Coordinates of C-alpha atoms and ligand atoms in Angstrom, one line a residue:
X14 CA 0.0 0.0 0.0
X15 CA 1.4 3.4 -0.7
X16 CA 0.4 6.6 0.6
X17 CA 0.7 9.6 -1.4
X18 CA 4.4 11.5 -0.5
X19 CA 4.5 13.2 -3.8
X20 CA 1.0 14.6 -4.4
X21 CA -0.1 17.8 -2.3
X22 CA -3.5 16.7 -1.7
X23 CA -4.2 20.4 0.3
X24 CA -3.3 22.4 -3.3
X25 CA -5.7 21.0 -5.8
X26 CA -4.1 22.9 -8.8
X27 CA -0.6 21.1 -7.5
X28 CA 0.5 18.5 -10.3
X29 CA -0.6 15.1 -9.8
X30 CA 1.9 11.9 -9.3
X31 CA 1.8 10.0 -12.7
X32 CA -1.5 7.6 -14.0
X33 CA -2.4 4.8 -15.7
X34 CA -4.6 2.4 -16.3
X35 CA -3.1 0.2 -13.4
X36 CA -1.6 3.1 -11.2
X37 CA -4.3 1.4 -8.7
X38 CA -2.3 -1.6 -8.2
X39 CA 0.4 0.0 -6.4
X40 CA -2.5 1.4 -3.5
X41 CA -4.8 -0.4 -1.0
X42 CA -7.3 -2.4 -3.0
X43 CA -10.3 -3.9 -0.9
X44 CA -12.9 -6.0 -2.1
X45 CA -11.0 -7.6 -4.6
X46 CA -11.4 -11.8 -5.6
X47 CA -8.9 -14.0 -5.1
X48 CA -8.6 -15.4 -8.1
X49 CA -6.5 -18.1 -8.1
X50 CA -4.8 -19.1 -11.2
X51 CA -3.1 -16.2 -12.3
X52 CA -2.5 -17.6 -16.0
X53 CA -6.2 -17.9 -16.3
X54 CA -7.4 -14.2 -15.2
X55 CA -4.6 -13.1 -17.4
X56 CA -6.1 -14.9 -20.2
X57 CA -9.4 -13.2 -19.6
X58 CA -8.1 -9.7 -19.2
X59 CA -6.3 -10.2 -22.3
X60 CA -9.4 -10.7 -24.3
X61 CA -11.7 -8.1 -22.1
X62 CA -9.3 -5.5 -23.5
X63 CA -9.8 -5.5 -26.8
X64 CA -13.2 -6.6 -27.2
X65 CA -15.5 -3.8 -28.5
X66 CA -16.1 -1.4 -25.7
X67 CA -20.0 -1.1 -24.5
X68 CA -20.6 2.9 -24.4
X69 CA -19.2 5.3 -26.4
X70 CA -16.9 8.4 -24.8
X71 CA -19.2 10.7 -26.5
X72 CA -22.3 9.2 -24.8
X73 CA -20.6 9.8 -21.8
X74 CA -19.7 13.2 -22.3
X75 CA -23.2 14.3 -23.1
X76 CA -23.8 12.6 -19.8
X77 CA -21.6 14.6 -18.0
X78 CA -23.4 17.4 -19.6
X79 CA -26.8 16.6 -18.0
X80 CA -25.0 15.7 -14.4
X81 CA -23.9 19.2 -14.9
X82 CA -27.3 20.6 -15.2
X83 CA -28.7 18.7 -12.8
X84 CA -25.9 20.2 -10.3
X85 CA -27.3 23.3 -10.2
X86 CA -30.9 22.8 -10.6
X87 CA -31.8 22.7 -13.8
X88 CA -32.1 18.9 -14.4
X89 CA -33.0 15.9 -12.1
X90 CA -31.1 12.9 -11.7
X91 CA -33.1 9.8 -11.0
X92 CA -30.8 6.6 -10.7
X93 CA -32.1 3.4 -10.4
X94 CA -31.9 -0.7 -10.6
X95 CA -31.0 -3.6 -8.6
X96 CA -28.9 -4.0 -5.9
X97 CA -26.7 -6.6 -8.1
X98 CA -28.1 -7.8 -11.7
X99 CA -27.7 -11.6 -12.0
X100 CA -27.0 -13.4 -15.0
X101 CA -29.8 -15.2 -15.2
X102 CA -32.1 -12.1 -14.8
X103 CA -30.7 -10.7 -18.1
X104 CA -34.6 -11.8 -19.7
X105 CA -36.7 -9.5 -22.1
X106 CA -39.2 -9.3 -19.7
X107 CA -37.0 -8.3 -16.6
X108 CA -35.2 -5.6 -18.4
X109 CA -38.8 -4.2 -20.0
X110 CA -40.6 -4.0 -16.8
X111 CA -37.2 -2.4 -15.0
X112 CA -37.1 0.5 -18.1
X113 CA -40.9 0.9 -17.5
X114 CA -40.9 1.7 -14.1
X115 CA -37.9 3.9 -15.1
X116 CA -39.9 5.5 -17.2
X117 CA -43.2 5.7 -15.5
X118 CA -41.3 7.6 -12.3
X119 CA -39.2 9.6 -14.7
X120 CA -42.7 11.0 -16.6
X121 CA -44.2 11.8 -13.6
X122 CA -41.1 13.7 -11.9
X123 CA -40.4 15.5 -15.4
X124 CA -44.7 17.0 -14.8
X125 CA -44.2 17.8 -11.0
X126 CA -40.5 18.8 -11.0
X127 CA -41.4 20.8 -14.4
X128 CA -37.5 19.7 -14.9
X129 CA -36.0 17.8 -17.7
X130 CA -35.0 14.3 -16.1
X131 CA -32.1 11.7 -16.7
X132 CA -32.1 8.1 -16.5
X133 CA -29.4 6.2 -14.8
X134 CA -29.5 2.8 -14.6
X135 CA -28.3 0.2 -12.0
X136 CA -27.5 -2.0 -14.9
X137 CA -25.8 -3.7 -17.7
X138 CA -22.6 -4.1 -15.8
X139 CA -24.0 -4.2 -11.9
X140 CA -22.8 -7.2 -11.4
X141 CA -20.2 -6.9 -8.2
X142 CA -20.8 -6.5 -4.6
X143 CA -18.6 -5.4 -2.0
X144 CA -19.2 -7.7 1.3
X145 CA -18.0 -7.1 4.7
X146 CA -16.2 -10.6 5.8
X147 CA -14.2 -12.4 3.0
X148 CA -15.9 -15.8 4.6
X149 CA -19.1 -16.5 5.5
X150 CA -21.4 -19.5 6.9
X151 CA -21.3 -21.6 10.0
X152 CA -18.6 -22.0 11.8
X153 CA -16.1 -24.6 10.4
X154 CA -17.9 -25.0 7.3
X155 CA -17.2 -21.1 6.4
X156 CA -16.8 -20.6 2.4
X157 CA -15.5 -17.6 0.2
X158 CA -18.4 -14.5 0.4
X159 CA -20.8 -14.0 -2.6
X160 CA -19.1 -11.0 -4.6
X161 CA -21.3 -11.1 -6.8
X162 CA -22.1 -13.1 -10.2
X163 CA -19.2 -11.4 -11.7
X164 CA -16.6 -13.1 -9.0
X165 CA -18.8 -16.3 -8.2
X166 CA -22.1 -18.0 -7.5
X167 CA -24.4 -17.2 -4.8
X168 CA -25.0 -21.3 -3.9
X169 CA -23.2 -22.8 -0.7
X170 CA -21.0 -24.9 -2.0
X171 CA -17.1 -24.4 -2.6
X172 CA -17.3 -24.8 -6.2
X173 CA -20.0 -22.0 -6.8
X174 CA -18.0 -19.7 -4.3
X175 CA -14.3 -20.4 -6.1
X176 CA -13.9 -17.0 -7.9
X177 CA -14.0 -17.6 -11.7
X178 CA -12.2 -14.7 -14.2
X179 CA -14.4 -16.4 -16.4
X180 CA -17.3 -14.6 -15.0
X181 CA -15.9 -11.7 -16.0
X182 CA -16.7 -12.4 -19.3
X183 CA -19.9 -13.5 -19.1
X184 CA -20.5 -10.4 -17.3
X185 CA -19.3 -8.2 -20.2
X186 CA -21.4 -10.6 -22.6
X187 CA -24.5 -10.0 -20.5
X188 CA -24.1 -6.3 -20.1
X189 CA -24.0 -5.9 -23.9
X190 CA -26.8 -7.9 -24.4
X191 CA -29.2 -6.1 -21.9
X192 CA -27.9 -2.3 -23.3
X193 CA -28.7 -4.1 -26.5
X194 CA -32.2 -4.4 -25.5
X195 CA -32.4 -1.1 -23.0
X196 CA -31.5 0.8 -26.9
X197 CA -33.7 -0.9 -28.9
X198 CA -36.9 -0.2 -26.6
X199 CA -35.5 3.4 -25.9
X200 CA -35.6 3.5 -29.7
X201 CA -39.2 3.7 -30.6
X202 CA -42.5 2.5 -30.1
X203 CA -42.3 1.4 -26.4
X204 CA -40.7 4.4 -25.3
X205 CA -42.8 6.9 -27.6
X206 CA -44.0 9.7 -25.1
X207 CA -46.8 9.8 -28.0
X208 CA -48.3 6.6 -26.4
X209 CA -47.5 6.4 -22.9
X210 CA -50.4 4.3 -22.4
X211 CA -48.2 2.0 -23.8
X212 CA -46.3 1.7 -20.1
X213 CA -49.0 0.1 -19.0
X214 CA -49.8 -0.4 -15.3
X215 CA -50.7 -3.9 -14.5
X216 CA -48.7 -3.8 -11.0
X217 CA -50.6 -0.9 -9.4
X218 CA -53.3 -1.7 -7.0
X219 CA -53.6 1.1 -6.0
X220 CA -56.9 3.1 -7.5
X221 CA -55.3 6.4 -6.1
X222 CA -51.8 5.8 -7.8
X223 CA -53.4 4.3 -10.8
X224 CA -55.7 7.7 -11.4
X225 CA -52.9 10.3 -10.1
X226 CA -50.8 8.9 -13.0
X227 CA -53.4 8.5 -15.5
X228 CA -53.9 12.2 -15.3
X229 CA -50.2 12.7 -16.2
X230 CA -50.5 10.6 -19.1
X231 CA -53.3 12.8 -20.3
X232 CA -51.7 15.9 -19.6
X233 CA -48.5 15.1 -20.9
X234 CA -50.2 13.2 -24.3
X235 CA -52.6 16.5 -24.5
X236 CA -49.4 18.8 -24.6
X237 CA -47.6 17.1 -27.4
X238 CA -51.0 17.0 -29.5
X239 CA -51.7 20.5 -29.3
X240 CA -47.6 21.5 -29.8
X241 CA -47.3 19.2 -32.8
X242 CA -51.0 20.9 -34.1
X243 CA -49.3 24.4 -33.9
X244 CA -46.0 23.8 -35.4
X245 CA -44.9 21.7 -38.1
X246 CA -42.3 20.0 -36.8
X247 CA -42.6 16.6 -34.2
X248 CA -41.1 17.2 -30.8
X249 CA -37.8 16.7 -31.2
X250 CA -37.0 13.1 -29.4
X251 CA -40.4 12.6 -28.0
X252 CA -40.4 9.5 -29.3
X253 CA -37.0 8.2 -28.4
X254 CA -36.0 7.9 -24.3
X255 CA -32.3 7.6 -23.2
X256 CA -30.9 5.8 -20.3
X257 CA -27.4 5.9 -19.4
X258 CA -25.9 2.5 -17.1
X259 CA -24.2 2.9 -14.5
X260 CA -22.3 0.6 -11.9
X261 CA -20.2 0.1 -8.9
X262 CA -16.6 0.3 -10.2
X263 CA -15.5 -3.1 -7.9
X264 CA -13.5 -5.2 -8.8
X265 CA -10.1 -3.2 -10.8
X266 CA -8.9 -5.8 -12.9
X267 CA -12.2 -5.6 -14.9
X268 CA -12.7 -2.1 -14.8
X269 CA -8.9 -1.5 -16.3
X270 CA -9.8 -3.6 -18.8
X271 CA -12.4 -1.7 -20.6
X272 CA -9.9 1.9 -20.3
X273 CA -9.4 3.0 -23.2
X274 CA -7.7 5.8 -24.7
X275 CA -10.2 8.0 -27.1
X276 CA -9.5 11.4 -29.1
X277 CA -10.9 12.7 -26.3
X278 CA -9.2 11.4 -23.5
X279 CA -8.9 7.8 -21.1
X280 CA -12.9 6.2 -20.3
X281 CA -14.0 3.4 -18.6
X282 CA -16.5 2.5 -21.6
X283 CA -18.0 -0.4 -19.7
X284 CA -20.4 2.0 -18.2
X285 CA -21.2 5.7 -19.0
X286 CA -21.0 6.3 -14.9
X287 CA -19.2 4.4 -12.8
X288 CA -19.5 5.1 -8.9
X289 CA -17.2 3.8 -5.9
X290 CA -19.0 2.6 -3.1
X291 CA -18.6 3.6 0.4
X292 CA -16.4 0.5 1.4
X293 CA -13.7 1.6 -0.9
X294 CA -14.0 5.1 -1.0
X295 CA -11.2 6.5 0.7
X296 CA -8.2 8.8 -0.2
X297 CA -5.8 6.1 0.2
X298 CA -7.6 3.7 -1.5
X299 CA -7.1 1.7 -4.9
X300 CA -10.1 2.6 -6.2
X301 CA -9.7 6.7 -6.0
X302 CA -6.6 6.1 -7.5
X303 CA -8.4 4.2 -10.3
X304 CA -11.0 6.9 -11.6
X305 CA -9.4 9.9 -11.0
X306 CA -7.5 9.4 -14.2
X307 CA -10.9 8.7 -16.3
X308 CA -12.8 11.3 -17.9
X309 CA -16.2 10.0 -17.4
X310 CA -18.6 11.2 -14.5
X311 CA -17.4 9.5 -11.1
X312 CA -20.1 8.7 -8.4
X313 CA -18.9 8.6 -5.1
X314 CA -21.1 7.4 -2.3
X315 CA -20.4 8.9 1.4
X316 CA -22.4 8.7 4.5
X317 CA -21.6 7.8 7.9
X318 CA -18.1 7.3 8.7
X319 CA -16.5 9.3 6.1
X320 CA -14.7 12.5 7.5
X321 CA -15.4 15.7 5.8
X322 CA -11.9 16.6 5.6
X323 CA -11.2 13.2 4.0
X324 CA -13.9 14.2 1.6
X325 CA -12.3 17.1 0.8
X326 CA -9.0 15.0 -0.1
X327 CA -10.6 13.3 -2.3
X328 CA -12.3 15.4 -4.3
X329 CA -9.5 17.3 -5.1
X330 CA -7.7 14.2 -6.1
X331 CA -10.2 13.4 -8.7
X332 CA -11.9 16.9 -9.7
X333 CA -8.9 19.0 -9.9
X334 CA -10.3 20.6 -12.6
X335 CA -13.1 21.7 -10.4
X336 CA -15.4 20.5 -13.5
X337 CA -19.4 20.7 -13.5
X338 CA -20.7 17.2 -13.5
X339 CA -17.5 15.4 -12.9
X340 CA -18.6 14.3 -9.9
X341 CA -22.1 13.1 -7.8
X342 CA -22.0 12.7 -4.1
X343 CA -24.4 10.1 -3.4
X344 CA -25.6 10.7 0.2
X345 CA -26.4 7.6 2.6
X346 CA -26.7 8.1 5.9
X347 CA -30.0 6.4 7.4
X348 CA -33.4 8.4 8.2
X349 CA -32.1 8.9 11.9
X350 CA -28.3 10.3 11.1
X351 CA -28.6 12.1 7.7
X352 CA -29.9 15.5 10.0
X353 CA -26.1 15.1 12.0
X354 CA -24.6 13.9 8.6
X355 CA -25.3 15.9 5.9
X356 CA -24.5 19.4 7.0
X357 CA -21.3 18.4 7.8
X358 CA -20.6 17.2 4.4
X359 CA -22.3 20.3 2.5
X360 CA -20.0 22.5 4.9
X361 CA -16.7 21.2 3.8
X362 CA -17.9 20.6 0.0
X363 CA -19.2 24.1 -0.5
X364 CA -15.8 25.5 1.2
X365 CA -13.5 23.6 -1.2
X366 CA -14.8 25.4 -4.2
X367 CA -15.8 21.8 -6.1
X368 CA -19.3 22.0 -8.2
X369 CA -20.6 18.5 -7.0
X370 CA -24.1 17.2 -7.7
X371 CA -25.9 16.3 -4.6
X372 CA -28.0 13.4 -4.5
X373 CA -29.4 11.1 -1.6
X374 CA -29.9 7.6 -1.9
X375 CA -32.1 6.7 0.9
X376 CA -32.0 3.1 1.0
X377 CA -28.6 1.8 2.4
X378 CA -28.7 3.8 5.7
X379 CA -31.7 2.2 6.1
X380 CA -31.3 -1.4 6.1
X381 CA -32.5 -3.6 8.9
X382 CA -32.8 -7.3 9.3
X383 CA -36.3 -8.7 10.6
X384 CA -36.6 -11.6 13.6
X385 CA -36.9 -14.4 10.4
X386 CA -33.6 -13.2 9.1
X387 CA -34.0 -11.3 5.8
X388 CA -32.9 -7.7 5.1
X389 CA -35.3 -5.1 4.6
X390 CA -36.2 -1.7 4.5
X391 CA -39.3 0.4 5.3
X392 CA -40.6 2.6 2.6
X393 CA -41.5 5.4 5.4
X394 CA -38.1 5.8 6.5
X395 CA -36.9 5.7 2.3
X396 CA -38.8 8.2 2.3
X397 CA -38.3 10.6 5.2
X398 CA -34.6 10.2 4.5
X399 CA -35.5 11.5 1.0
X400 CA -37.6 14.7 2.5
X401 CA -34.7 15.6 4.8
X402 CA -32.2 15.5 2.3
X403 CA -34.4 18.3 0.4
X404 CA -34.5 20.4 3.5
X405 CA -31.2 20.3 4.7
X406 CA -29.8 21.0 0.8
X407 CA -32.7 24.2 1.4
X408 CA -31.4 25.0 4.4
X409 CA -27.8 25.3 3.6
X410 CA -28.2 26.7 0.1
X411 CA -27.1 24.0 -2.0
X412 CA -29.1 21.6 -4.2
X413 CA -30.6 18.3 -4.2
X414 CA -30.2 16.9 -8.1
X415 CA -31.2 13.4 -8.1
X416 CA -32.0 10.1 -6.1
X417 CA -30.5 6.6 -6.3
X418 CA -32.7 3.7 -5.8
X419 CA -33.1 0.4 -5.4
X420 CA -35.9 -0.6 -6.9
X421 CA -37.2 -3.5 -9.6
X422 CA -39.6 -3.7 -12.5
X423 CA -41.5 -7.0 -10.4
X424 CA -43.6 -7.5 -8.4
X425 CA -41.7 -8.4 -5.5
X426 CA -42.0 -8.3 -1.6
X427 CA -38.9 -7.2 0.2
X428 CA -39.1 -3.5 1.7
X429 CA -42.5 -3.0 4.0
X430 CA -44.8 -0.3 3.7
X431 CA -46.0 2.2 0.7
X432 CA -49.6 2.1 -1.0
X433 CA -50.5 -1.5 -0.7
X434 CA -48.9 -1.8 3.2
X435 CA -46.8 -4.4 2.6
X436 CA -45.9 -5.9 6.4
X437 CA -42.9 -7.9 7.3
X438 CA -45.0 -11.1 7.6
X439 CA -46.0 -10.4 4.1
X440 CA -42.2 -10.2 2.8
X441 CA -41.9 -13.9 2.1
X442 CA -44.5 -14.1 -0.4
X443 CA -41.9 -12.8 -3.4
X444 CA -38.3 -11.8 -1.7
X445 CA -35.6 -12.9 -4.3
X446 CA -32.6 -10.2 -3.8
X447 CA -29.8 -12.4 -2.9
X448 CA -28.3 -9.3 -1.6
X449 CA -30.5 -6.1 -0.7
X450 CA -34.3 -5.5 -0.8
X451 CA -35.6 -3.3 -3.3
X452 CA -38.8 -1.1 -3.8
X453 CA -41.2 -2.9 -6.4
X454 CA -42.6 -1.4 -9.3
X455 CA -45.5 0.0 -7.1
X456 CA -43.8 1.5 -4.4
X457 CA -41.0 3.2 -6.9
X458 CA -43.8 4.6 -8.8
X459 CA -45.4 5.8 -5.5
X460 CA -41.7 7.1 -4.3
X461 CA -42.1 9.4 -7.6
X462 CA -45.1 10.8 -6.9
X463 CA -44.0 11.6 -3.5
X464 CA -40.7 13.4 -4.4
X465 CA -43.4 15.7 -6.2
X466 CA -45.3 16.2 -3.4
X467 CA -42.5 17.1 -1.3
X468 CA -40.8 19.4 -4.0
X469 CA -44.5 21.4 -3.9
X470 CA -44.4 22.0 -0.5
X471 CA -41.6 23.6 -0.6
X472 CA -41.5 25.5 -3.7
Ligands
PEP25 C1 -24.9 -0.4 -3.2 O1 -25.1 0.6 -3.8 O2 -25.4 -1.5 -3.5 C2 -23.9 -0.4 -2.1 C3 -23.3 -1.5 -1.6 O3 -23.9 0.8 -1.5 P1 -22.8 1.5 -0.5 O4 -21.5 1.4 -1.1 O5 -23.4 2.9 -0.4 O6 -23.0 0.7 0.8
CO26 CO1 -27.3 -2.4 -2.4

């Protein structure tokens, strides 16, 4: 592990030690497999670089762009997906119903926000985890954590946990596949803001939900009749919806695989925006080291533990440019600590001069486990973490740009609460994260709705 003798962390505009792709690899790097045939990752790394990258740098730059906008209040960010994709959830079906909710919350926050609003997904490439033991199980029977399906398999047994570079792979293959599919539908037809009908609503119980975002439909549909009706010309791109990917930048040896050098600088361009996770974000850590030579938009999650001065180190290591949309701060603290948290943070980040975008993602501070053992996470204390964060940014002058969910296209049963009052003896009826629970389609529609309400009541 090195520390950093030769770069002047306090003097952002000082020059930086020298990058590269694998610069990383002389730092502390956490969370990593332990891959144990070195020949065989080799092989696979060899391949991973030159296969055809999956995003383009100039996708990523127009992201960058809209991060930029969002920073200062004239876009919102809403990031969303599972907790980890799995391979064999890379299924038409799955990936529709995801991009529909997507797209149903996104409509509904670009007619109450009045805000032009971009779509991040958790997806096509979310396929690590960090873990906090490197073993898990009962006691002399422990086995290698699930890293996710990227490192190994989530079964109990030694072969599924042995970490396989050939996962990596299959991990690249299935990312491709499912931006593939996220394109095509973004596209035409099921994305046509013409015919939002089309998104239909067959997982909402609620009547309430169900008519509030009927209305939008109307609204929204009535606009675009009577705008194409007065002038000539079709509303540019209302029949074609973007979404960006995103995902946690884990495990290095993957990530530096896909860097490539472009006219326009070094990418990652296995995701448009890659963020590091609190676990490995820290200004000694292999990771920082990692993106802060990239050009693309770097996530960084903080909450809890994380100093503010430390926070300060790092940002100037990787925005020493002090560049609009280079980097999101993606806040997760818990509904009970953001109120210490968060002003903190703000205080430090406003004083070092860097343009950050702000958003809150309310779900990992707010994790619990019930009596039966699963994880779990109410939807009212999602949300009052979410209505906090917009009063404390009020409060202290800066700006909340976006939210980062966990949340699924299905109909599943793993946080409690929201319109249909899910309860924890209800949560076995459809719980299948192998990792953590995520809002269904229902209660990330309903989340929407609410991040209206509370923007209204403030405005
Ligand atoms: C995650 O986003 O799934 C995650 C592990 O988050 P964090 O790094 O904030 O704990
Ligand atoms: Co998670």
């Amino acid at each position: 592990m090195s520390s950093r003798p030769d770069i002047d962390i306090a003097n952002a505009s000082s020059p930086q030690a020298e990058w590269s792709p694998s610069s990383w690899k002389a730092f502390d790097a956490r969370q990593q497999p332990a891959y144990e045939n070195d020949a065989e990752l080799g092989r696979v790394l060899e391949h991973l670089a030159v296969v055809p990258p999956v995003v383009t740098a100039w996708e990523i730059n127009r992201l960058q762009q809209q991060l930029a906008e969002a920073s200062v209040g004239k876009r919102f960010l809403l990031q969303g997906g599972d907790c980890a994709e799995r391979f064999d959830e890379c299924h038409p079906d799955i990936i529709a119903n995801r991009l529909k909710v997507l797209l149903q919350m996104s409509l509904v926050l670009i007619y109450g926000l009045r805000l032009p609003v971009t779509r991040v997904g958790r997806f096509a490439g979310q396929y690590a985890k960090p873990r906090s033991a490197n073993m898990e199980g009962p006691e002399g029977r422990k086995l290698p954590s699930y890293r996710g399906d990227l490192v190994n398999a989530p079964e109990f047994t030694a072969e599924a946990r042995r970490p396989d570079p050939a996962r990596m792979v299959t991990a690249y293959e299935r990312s491709t596949m499912t931006l593939n599919y996220v394109r095509a539908l973004g596209e035409g037809g099921f994305a046509d803001l013409h015919h939002p009908e089309y998104w239909n609503l067959d997982f909402v119980t609620s009547d309430h939900l169900r008519a509030e975002y009927q209305a939008i439909v109307d609204a929204i549909r009535d606009a675009i009749r009577f705008t194409e009706a007065v002038s000539p010309l079709p509303i540019r791109d209302a029949e074609r919806v973007s979404f960006f990917t995103s995902h946690e930048a884990l495990v290095l040896p993957y990530e530096e695989a896909f860097t490539r050098e472009t006219s326009k600088g070094t990418f990652n361009l296995s995701t448009h925006f890659p963020w590091i996770g609190k676990r490995t974000n820290t200004v000694d850590s292999a990771h920082i080291e990692y993106v802060r030579g990239l050009r693309n938009p770097i996530g960084l999650k903080v909450g809890g533990d994380l100093e503010a001065r430390e926070l300060k180190r790092i940002l100037d290591l990787v925005d020493p440019e002090f560049q609009a949309g280079r980097v999101t701060l993606i806040t997760r603290f818990g509904a009970n600590e953001i109120d210490e948290g968060l002003p903190r943070l703000i205080d430090v980040v406003t004083n070092s001069g860097h343009p950050v975008l702000w958003t809150c993602d309310p779900m990992h501070g707010n994790t619990e486990v019930t009596e039966d053992g699963l994880k779990t996470r109410r939807f009212e204390n999602i949300l009052s973490e979410l209505e906090q964060a917009f009063d404390i940014h009020r409060a202290f002058g800066t700006i909340l740009g976006g939210v980062h969910l966990e949340l699924t296209g299905e109909n599943v049963t793993e946080c409690t609460g929201g319109a249909r009052g899910l309860e924890e003896k209800d949560l076995h009826e459809a719980y299948t994260s192998n990792v953590d629970p995520r809002l269904n389609a229902e209660q990330a529609l309903e989340m929407a709705f609410s991040i209206v309400r509370k923007c209204r009541t403030m405005d």
